[in-house]
Short mmCIF file of C-alpha atoms in Angstrom, two decimals:
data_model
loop_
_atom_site.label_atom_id
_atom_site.label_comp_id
_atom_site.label_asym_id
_atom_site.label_seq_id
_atom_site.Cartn_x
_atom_site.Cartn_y
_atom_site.Cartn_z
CA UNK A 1 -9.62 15.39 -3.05
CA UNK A 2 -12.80 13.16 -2.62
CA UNK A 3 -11.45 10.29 -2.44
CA UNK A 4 -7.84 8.55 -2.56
CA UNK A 5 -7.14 5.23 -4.55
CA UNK A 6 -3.56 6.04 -6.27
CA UNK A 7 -0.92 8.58 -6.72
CA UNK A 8 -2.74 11.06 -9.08
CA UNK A 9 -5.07 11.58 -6.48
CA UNK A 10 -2.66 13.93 -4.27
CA UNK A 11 -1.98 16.32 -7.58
CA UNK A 12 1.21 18.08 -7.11
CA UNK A 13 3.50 15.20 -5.77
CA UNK A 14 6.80 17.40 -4.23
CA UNK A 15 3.76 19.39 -3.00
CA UNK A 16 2.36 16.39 -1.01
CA UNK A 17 5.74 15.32 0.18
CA UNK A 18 6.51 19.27 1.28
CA UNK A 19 3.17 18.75 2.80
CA UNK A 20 3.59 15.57 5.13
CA UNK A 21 7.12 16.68 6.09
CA UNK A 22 6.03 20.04 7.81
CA UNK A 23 2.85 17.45 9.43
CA UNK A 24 5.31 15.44 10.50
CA UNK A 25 7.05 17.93 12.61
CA UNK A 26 3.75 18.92 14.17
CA UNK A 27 1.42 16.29 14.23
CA UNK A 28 -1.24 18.79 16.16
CA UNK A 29 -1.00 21.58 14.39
CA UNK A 30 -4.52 20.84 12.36
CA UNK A 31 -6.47 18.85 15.32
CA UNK A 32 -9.08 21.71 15.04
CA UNK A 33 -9.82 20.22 11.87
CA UNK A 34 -11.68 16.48 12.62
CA UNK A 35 -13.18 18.06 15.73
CA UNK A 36 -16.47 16.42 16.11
CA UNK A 37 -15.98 14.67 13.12
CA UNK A 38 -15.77 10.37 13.00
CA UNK A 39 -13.44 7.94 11.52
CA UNK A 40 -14.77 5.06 10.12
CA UNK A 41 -11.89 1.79 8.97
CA UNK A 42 -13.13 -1.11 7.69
CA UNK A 43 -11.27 -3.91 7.59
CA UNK A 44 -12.27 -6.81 5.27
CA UNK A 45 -8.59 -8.33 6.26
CA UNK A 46 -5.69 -8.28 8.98
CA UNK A 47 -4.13 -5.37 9.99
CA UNK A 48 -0.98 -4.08 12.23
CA UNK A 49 0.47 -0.79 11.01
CA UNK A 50 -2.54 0.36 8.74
CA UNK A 51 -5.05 -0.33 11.80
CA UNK A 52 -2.39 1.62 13.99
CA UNK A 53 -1.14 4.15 12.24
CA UNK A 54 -4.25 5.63 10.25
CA UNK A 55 -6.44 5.54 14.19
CA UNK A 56 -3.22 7.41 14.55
CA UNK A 57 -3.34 9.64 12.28
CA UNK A 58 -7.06 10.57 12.84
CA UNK A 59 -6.31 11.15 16.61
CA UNK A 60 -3.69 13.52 15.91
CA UNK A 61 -6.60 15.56 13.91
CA UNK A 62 -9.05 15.52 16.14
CA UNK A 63 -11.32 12.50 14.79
CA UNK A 64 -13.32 10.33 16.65
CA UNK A 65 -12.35 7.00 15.23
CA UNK A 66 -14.62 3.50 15.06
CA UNK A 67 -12.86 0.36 13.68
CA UNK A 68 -14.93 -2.68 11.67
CA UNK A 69 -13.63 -5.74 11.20
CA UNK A 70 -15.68 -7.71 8.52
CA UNK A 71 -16.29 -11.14 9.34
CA UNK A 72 -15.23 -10.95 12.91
CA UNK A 73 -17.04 -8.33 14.49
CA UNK A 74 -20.02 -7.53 11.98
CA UNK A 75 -22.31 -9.64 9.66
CA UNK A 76 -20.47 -11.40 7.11
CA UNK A 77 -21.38 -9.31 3.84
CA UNK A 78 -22.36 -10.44 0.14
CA UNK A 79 -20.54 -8.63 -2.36
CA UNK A 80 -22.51 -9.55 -5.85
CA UNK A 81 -24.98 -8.49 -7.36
CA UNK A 82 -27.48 -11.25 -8.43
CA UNK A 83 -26.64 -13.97 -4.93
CA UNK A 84 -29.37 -15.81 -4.23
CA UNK A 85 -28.59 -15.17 -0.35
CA UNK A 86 -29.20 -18.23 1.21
CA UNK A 87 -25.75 -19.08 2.99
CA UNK A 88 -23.74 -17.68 5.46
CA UNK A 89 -23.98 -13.95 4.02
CA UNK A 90 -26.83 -12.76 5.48
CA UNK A 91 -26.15 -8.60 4.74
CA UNK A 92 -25.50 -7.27 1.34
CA UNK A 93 -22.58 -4.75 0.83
CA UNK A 94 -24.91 -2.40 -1.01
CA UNK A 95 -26.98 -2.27 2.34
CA UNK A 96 -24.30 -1.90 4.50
CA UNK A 97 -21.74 1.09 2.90
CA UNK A 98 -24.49 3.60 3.18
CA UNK A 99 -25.37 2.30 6.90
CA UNK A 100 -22.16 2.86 7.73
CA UNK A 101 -21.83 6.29 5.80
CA UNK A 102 -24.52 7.18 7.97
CA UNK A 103 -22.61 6.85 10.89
CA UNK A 104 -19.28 8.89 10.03
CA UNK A 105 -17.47 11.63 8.03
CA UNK A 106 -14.18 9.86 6.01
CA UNK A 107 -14.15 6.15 5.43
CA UNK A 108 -11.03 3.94 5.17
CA UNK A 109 -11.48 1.07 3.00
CA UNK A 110 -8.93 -2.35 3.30
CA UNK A 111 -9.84 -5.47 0.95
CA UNK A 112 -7.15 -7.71 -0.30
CA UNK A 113 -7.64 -9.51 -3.86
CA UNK A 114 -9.11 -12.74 -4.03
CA UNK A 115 -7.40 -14.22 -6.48
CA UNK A 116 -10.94 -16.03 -7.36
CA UNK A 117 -11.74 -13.28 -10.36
CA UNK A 118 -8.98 -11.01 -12.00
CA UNK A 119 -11.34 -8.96 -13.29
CA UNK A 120 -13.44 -8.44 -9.96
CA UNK A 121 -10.09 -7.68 -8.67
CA UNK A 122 -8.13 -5.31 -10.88
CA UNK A 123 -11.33 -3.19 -10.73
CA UNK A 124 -11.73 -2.87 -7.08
CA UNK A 125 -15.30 -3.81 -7.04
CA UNK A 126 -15.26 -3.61 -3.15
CA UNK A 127 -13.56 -0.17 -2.91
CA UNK A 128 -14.92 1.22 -5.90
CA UNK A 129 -18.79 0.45 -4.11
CA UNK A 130 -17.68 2.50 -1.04
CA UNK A 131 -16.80 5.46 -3.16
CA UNK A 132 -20.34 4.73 -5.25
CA UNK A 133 -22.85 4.13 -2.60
CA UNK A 134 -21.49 5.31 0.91
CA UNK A 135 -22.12 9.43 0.31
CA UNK A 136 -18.73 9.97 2.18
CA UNK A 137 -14.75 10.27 1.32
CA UNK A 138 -13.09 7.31 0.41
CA UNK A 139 -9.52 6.48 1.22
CA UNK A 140 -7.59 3.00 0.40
CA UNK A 141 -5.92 1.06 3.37
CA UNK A 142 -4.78 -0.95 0.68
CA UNK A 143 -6.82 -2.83 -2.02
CA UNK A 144 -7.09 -5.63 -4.46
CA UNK A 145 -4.35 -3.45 -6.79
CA UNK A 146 -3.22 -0.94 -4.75
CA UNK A 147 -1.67 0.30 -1.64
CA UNK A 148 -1.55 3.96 -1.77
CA UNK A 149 -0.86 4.62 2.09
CA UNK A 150 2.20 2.54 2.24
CA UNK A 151 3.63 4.00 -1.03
CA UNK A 152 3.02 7.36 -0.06
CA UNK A 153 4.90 6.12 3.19
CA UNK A 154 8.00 5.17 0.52
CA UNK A 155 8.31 8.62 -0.68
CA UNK A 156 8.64 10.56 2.23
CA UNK A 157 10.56 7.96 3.83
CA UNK A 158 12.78 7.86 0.47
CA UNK A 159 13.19 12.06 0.38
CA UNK A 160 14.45 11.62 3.70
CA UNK A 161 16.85 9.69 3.18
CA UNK A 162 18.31 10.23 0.06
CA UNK A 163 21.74 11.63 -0.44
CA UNK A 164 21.64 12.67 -4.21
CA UNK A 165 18.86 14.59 -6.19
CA UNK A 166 17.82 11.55 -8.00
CA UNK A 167 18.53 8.63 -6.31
CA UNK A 168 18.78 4.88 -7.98
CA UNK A 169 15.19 3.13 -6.65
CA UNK A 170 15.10 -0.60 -7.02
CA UNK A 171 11.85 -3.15 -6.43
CA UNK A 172 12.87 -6.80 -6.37
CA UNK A 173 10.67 -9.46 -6.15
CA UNK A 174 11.59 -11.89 -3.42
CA UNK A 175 10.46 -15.74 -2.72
CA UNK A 176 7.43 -16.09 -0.29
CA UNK A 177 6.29 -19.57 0.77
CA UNK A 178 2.33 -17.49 0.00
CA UNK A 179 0.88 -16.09 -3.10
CA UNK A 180 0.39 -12.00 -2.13
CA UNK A 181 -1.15 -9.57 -4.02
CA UNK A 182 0.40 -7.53 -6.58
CA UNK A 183 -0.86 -4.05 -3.82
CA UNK A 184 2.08 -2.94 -2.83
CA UNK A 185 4.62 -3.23 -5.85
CA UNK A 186 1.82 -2.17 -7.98
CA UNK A 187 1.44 1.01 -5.89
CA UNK A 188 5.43 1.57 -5.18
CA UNK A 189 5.77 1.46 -8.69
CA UNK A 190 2.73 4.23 -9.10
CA UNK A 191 4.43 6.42 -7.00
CA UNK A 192 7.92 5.85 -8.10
CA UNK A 193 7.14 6.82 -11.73
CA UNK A 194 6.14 9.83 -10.68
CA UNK A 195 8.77 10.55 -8.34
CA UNK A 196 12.23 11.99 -9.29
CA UNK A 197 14.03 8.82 -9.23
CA UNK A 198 16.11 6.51 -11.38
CA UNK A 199 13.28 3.63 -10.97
CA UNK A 200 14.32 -0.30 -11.70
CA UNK A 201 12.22 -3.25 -11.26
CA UNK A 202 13.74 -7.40 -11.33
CA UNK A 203 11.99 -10.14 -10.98
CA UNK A 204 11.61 -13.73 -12.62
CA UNK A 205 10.42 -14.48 -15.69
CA UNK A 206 6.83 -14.89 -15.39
CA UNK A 207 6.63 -11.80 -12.63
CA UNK A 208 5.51 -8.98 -14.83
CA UNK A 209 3.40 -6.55 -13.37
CA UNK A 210 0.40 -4.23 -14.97
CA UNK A 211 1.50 -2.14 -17.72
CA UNK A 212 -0.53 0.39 -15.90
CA UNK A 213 1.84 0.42 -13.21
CA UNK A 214 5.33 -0.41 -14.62
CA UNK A 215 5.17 2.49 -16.96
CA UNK A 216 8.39 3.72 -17.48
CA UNK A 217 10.36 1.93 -15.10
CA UNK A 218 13.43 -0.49 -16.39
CA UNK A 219 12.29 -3.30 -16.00
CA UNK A 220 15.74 -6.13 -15.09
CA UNK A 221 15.58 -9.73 -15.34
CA UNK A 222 19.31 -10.16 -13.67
CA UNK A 223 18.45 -9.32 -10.30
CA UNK A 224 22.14 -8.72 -9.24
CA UNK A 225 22.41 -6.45 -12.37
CA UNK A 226 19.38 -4.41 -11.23
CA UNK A 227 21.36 -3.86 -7.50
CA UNK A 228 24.36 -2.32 -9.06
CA UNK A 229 25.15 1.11 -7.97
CA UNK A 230 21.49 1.22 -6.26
CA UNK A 231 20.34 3.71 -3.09
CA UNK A 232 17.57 1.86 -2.15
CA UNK A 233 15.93 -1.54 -2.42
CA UNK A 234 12.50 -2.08 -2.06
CA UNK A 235 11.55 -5.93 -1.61
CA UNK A 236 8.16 -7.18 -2.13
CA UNK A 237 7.00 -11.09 -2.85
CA UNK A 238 4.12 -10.77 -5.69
CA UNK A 239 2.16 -13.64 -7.19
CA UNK A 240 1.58 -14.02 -11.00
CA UNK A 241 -0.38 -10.84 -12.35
CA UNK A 242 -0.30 -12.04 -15.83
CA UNK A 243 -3.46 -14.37 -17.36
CA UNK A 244 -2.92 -17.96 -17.24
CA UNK A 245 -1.06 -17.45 -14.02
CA UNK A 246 -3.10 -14.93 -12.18
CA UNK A 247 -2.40 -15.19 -8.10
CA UNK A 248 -0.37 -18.35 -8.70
CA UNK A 249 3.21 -18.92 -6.95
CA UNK A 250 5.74 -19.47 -9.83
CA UNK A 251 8.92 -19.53 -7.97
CA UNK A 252 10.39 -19.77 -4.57
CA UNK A 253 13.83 -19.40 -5.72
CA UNK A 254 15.54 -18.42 -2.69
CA UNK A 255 18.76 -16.81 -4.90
CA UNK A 256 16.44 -13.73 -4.92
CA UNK A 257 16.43 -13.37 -0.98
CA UNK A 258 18.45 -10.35 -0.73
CA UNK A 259 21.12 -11.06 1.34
CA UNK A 260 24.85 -9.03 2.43
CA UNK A 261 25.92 -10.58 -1.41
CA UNK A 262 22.89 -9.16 -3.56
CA UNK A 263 23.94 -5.36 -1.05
CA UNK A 264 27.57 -5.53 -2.03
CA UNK A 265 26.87 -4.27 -5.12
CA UNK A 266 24.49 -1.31 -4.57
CA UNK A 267 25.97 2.17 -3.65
CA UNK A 268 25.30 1.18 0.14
CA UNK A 269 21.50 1.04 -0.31
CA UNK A 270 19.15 1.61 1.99
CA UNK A 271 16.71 -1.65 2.83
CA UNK A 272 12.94 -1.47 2.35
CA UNK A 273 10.15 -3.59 2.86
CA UNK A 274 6.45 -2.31 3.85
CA UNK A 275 6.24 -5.42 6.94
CA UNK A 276 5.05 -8.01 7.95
CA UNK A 277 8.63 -9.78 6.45
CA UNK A 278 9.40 -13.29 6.41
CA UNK A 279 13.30 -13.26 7.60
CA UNK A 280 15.51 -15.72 5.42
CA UNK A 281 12.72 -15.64 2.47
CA UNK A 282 11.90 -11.79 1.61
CA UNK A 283 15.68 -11.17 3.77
CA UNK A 284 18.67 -12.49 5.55
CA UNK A 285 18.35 -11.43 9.48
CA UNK A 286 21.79 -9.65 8.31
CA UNK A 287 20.53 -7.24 6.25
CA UNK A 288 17.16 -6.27 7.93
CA UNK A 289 19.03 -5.86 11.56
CA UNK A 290 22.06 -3.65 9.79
CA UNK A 291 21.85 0.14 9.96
CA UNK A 292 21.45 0.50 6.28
CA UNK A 293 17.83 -0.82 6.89
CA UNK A 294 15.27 1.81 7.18
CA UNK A 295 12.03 -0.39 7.65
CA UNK A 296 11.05 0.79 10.71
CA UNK A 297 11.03 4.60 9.83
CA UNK A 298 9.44 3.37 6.99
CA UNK A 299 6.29 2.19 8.89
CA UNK A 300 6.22 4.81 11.08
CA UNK A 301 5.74 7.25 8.24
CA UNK A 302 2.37 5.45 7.80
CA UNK A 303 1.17 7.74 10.51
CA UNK A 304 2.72 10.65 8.32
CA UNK A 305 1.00 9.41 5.19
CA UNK A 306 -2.53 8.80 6.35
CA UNK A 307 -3.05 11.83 7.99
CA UNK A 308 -1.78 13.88 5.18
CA UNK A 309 -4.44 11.98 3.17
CA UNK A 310 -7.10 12.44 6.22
CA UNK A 311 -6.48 15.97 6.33
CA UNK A 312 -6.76 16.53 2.55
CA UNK A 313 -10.33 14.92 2.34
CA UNK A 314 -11.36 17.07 5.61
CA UNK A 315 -10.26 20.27 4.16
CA UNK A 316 -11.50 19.55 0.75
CA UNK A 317 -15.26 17.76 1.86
CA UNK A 318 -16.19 21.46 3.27
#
């Protein structure tokens, strides 16, 4: 594995999972393996968990780790080709990623989409320039399109607590006063088609996701329909994917906060949301503070995640 952008990238998928599981119950068993080695994460945007948990994750192997924030603690960088660079940008991108690949082993990538050019976006022109130009692994803290950590994160988090073979997997879409990304469903959907799960997505009218990622999934308009007889619900706010729309807020219909009624009718589902969460928006403070939500497992398997994905790219850049 060179580099890792989406859920093909980890091959054998129950492998993977088998994989972080046994890391999980020894978090030091590989640290011989980043010894004298160096962790770069660049951060083009704000970061709790991912900033946390993947320095984490490279302690645990041995890594030294260095942390960039873009715009805060570096020059602010130009990302296209063809600038006449005479404002605030004074460093070009295509300068920079091989500076910095000069300076470390594995790189960690986070850049949010703009919502300024669907196209620049939906082909991860900033990642997709690391993986080009910086001579070193790649990994995605989460891109313009994807957000293969935190997925990853789902599964595991998912296998452990499932009580049937194939459990019922549901992504809503829930109101958000902000237009997000389309990252993390986009990704949770990547993973969840490949998973062995009975995989349902609801959201309004308008809400549709990339073919790329929906795949297979059911895709339910009736968001109450969609709960019934469900394991686990996954909610994520999205903005419009589709073209007039792209990036724009369409709704804010708070009916789809999932709330003790929209849980009633699952098969007493688990609750899911990657975090930050906006309480009586994405959720009622009922449902995230009951015991049926797993959220906070579910970020600390983001330590689980990333150094499965650290360790892969050390073992496999020898």
């Amino acid at each position: 594995m060179k580099s890792y952008t989406n859920v093909k990238d980890l091959g054998n998928l129950q492998a993977a999972v088998k994989e972080a599981l046994e890391i999980k119950k020894n978090r030091y068993a590989y640290k011989y393996i980043g010894e004298n080695k160096t962790l770069l994460m660049v951060f083009f945007n704000s970061s709790l968990r991912t900033r946390l948990s993947t320095q984490k994750a490279g302690m645990n192997l041995g890594m030294n780790t260095i942390v960039l924030d873009i715009n805060q603690g570096a020059w602010k960088l130009e990302t296209e080709r063809g600038v006449i660079m005479d404002g605030d940008k004074p460093e070009h991108i295509l300068e920079a990623i091989p500076v910095m690949g000069c300076y470390c082993d594995i790189i960690g990538v986070r850049s949010f989409a703009r919502f300024e050019d669907k196209q620049f976006d939906y082909q991860e022109t900033i990642l997709n320039q690391f993986i080009q130009y910086s001579g070193k692994p790649v990994f995605s803290m989460e891109a313009a399109t994807g957000h293969p950590l935190q997925a990853f994160a789902d599964l595991i988090t998912i296998e452990e607590y499932k009580k049937k073979a194939r459990p019922k997997v549901v992504l809503t879409w829930a109101p958000h006063p902000r237009a997000l990304p389309q990252a993390v469903p986009n990704s949770f959907a990547d993973f969840m088609n490949e998973a062995d799960v009975d995989f349902v997505i609801t959201h309004p009218e308008g809400y549709e996701l990339d073919e790329r990622f929906v795949r297979n999934a059911t895709v339910e308009y009736d968001q109450m329909k969609a709960f019934e007889g469900a394991d686990f619900i996954y909610a994520k706010n999205w903005a419009a994917y589709k073209d007039p729309n792209y990036g724009k807020i369409l709704s804010t219909d708070r009916s789809w906060t999932v709330s003790e009624k929209h849980m009633a009718v699952t098969n007493n589902a688990y609750f899911m949301h990657c975090l930050p969460v906006r309480r009586n928006m994405i959720v009622t403070d009922d449902v995230i503070e009951s015991p049926q939500s797993i959220v906070i497992p579910e970020a600390a398997n983001r330590e689980i995640s990333a150094q499965t994905v650290i360790k892969r790219l050390l073992q496999d850049d020898k």
